[in-house]
CSV table of C-alpha atoms in Angstrom, one decimal:
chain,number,residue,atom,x,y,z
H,1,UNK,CA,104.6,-22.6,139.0
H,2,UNK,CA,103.9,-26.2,139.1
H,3,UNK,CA,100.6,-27.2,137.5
H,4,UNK,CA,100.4,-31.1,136.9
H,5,UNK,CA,99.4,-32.8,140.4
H,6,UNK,CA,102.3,-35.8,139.3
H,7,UNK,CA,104.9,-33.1,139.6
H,8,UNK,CA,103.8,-31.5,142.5
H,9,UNK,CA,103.4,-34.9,144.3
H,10,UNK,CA,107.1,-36.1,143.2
H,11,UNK,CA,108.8,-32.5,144.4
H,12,UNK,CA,106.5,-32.8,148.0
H,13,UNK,CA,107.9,-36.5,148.0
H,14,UNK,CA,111.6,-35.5,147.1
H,15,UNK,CA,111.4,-32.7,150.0
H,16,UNK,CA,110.2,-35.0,152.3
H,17,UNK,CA,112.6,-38.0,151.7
H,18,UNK,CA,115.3,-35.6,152.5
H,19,UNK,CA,113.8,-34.8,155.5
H,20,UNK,CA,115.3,-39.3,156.2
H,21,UNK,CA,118.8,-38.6,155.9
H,22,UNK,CA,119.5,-42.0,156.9
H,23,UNK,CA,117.5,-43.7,154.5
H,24,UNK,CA,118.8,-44.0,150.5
H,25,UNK,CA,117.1,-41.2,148.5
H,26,UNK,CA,117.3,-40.6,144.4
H,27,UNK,CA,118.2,-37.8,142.2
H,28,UNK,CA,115.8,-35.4,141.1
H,29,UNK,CA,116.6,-34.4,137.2
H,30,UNK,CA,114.9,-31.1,135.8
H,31,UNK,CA,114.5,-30.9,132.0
H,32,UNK,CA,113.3,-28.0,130.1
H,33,UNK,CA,113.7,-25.1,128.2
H,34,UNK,CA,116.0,-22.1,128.5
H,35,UNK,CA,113.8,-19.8,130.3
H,36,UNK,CA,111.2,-22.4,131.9
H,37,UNK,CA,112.8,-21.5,135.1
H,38,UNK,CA,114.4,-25.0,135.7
H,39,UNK,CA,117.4,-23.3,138.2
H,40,UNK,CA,115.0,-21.4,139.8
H,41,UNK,CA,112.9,-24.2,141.0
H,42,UNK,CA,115.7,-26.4,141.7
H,43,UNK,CA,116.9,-23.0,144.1
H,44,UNK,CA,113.3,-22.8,145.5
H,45,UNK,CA,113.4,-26.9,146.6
H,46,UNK,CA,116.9,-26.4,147.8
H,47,UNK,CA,116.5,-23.8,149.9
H,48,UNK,CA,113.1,-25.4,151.7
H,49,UNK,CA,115.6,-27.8,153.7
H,50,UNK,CA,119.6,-26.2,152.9
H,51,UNK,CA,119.7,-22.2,151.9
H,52,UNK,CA,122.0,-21.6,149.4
H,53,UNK,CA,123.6,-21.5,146.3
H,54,UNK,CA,123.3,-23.4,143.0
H,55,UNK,CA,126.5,-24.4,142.0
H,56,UNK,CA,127.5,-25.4,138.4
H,57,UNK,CA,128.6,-28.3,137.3
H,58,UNK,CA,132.5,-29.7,138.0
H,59,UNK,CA,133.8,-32.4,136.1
H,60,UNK,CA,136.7,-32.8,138.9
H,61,UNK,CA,135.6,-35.7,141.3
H,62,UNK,CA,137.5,-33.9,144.1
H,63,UNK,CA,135.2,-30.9,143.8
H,64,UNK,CA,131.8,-33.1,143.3
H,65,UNK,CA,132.8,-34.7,146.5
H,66,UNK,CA,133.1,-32.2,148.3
H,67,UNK,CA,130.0,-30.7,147.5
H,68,UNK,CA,127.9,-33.9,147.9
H,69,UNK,CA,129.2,-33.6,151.1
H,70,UNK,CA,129.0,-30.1,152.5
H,71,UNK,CA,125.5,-29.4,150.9
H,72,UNK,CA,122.3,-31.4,152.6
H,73,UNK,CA,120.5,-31.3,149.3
H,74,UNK,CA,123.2,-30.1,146.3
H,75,UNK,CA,122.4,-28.7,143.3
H,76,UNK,CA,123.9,-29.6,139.6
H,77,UNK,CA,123.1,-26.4,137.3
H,78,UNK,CA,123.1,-26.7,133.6
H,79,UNK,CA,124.5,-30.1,133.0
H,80,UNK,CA,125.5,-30.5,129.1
H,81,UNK,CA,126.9,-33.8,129.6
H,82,UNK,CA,128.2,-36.4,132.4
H,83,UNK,CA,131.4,-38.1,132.1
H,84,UNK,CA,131.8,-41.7,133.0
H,85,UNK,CA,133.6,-41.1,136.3
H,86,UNK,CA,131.0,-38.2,137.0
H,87,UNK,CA,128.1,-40.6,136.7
H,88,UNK,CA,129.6,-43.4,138.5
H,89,UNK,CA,130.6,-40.8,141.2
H,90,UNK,CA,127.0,-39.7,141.5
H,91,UNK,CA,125.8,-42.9,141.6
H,92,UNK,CA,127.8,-44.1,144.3
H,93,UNK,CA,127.3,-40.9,146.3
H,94,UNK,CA,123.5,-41.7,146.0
H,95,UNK,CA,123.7,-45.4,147.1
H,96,UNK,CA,126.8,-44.6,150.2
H,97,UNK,CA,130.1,-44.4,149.4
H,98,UNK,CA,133.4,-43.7,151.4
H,99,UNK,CA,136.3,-41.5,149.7
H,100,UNK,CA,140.4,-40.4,150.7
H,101,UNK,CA,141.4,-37.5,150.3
H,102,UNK,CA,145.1,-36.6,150.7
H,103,UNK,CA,145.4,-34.0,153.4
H,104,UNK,CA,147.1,-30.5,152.4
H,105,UNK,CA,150.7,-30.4,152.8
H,106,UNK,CA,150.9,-33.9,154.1
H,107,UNK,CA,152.2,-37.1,152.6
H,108,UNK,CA,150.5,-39.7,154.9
H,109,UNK,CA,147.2,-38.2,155.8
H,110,UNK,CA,144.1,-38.6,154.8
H,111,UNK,CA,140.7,-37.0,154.8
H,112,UNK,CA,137.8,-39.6,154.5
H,113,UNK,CA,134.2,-38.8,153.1
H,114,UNK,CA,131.3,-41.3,154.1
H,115,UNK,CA,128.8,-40.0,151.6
H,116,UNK,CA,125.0,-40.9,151.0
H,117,UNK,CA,123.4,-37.9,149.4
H,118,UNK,CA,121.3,-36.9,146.8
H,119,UNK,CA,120.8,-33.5,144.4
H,120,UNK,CA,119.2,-32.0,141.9
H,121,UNK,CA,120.7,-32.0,138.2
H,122,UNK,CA,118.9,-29.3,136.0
H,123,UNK,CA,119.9,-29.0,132.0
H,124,UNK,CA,118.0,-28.4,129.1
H,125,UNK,CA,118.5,-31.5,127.0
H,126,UNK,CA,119.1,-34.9,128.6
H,127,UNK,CA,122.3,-35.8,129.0
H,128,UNK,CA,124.0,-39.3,127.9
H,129,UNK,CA,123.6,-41.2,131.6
H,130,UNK,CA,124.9,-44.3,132.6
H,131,UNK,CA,122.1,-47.0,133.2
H,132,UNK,CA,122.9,-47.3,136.3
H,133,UNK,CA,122.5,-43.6,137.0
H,134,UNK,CA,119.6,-43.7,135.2
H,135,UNK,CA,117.7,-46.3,137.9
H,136,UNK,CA,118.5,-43.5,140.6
H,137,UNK,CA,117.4,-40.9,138.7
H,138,UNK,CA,113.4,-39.1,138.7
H,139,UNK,CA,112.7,-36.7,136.3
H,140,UNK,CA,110.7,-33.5,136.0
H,141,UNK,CA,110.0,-31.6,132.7
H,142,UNK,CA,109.6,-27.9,133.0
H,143,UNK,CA,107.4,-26.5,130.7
H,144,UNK,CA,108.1,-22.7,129.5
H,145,UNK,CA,106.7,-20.2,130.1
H,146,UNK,CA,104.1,-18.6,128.4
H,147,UNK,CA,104.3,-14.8,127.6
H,148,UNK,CA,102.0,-13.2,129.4
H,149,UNK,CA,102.7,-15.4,132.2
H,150,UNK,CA,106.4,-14.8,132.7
H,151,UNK,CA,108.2,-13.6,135.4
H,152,UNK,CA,111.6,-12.3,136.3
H,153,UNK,CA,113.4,-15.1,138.4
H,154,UNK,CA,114.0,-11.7,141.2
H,155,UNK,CA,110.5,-11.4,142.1
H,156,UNK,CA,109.7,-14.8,141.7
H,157,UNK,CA,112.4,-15.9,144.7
H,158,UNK,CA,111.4,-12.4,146.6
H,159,UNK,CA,108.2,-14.2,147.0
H,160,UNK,CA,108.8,-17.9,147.6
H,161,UNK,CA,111.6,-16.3,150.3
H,162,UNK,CA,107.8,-14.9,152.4
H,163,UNK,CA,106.5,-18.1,151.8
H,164,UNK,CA,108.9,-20.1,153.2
H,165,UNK,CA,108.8,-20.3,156.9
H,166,UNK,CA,104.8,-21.4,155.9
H,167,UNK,CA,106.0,-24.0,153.4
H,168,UNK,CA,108.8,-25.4,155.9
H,169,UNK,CA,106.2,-25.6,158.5
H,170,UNK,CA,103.9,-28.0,156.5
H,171,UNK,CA,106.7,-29.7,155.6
H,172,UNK,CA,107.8,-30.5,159.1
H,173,UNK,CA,103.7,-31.4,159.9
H,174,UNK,CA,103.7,-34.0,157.3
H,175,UNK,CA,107.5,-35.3,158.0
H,176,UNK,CA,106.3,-36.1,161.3
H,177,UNK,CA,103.3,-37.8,159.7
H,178,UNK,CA,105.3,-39.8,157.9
H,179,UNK,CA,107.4,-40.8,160.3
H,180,UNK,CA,105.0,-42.0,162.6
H,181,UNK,CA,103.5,-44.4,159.5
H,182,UNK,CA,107.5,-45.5,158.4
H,183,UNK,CA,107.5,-47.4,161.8
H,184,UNK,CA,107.1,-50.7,161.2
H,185,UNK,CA,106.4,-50.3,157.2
H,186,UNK,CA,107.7,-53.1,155.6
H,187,UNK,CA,109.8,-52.5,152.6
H,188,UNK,CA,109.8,-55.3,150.1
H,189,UNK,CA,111.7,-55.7,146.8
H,190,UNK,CA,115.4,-54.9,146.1
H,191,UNK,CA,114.6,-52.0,143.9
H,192,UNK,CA,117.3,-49.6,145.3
H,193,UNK,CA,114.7,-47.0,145.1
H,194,UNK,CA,112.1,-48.5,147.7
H,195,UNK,CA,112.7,-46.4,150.5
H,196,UNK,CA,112.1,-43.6,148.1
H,197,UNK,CA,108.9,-45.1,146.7
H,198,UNK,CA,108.0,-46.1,150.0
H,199,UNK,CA,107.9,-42.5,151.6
H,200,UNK,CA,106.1,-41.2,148.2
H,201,UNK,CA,103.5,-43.9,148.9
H,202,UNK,CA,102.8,-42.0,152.1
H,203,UNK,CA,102.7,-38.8,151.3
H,204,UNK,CA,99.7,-39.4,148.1
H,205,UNK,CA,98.0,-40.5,150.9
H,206,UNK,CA,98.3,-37.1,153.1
H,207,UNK,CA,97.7,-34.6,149.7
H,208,UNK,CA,96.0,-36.5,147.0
């Protein structure tokens, strides 16, 4: 359960952005708590536009490739810290990037990824991030759970599961919305985050 309006407004605005594929998206970081239900919200946003699987962390560039590449909207689980490569690899995943891979069993062939993708990082403590990474980075802190207001991560995805051909259905209504007000919006500044911003602007205006 998301209760502050802010947070509510950044996830619709997330969800929607990746609705643009082609334009430059950010990361979405979820802080909080053991228990606050941080994977299971980050599962809930993934699975609105790419069912699937959380996957842990890998600190092998190879693998973190690979699955900026095969997942629409991946998912970091329980970061508890972010190498230099890792960060500069995420950061150049999130602005477009091109990578070799050496083909199996080959000497002279390669495999080339033309990544721009973002994800979703959950931990429970903030990780040491590079500054750049940082600047690409929004961030959402879960809040725990109170005691009589828990529950079980089961039921809780049993029922955002029903709600999710609803939910995907508003988000399509106001995707086309904002598609229909990103034509011929000018984008100024060189904050790498405008296009980002720019599709957040239009969404306040559809739900606040």
């Amino acid at each position: 359960k998301i209760d502050d309006k802010l947070d509510k407004l950044l996830i619709l605005s997330y969800l929607t952005a990746k609705m643009f594929p082609d334009r430059r998206g950010v990361l979405l970081h979820i802080l909080g708590a053991q228990g606050s239900g941080k994977s299971t919200l980050a599962w809930a946003i993934k699975n609105m536009v790419d069912p699937g699987n959380v996957d842990i962390a890998s600190e092998k560039k190879d693998e973190l490739v690979q699955l900026f590449d095969h997942n629409a909207l991946p998912v970091l689980d329980n970061l508890e810290r972010l190498s230099k490569e890792f960060s500069n690899t995420l950061c150049a995943m999130v602005t477009g990037a091109t990578y070799r891979k050496r083909t199996q069993y080959t000497n002279d062939g390669d495999f080339i990824y033309k990544i721009m993708n973002n994800g979703i990082l959950t931990s429970i403590k903030l990780p040491i991030l590079a500054k750049d990474l940082i600047s690409r980075t929004f961030y959402l802190k879960k809040k725990p759970f109170k005691k009589d207001g828990y529950t079980q991560d089961d039921s809780i995805r049993k029922k955002i599961v029903k709600l999710q051909p609803y939910c995907f259905d508003e988000l399509l209504n106001l995707t086309l919305e904002v598609r229909k007000k990103l034509i011929g919006y000018e984008i100024f500044g060189d904050n790498r985050n405008m296009d980002f911003i720019a599709i957040g602007k239009i969404v306040s205006h559809f739900v606040c």
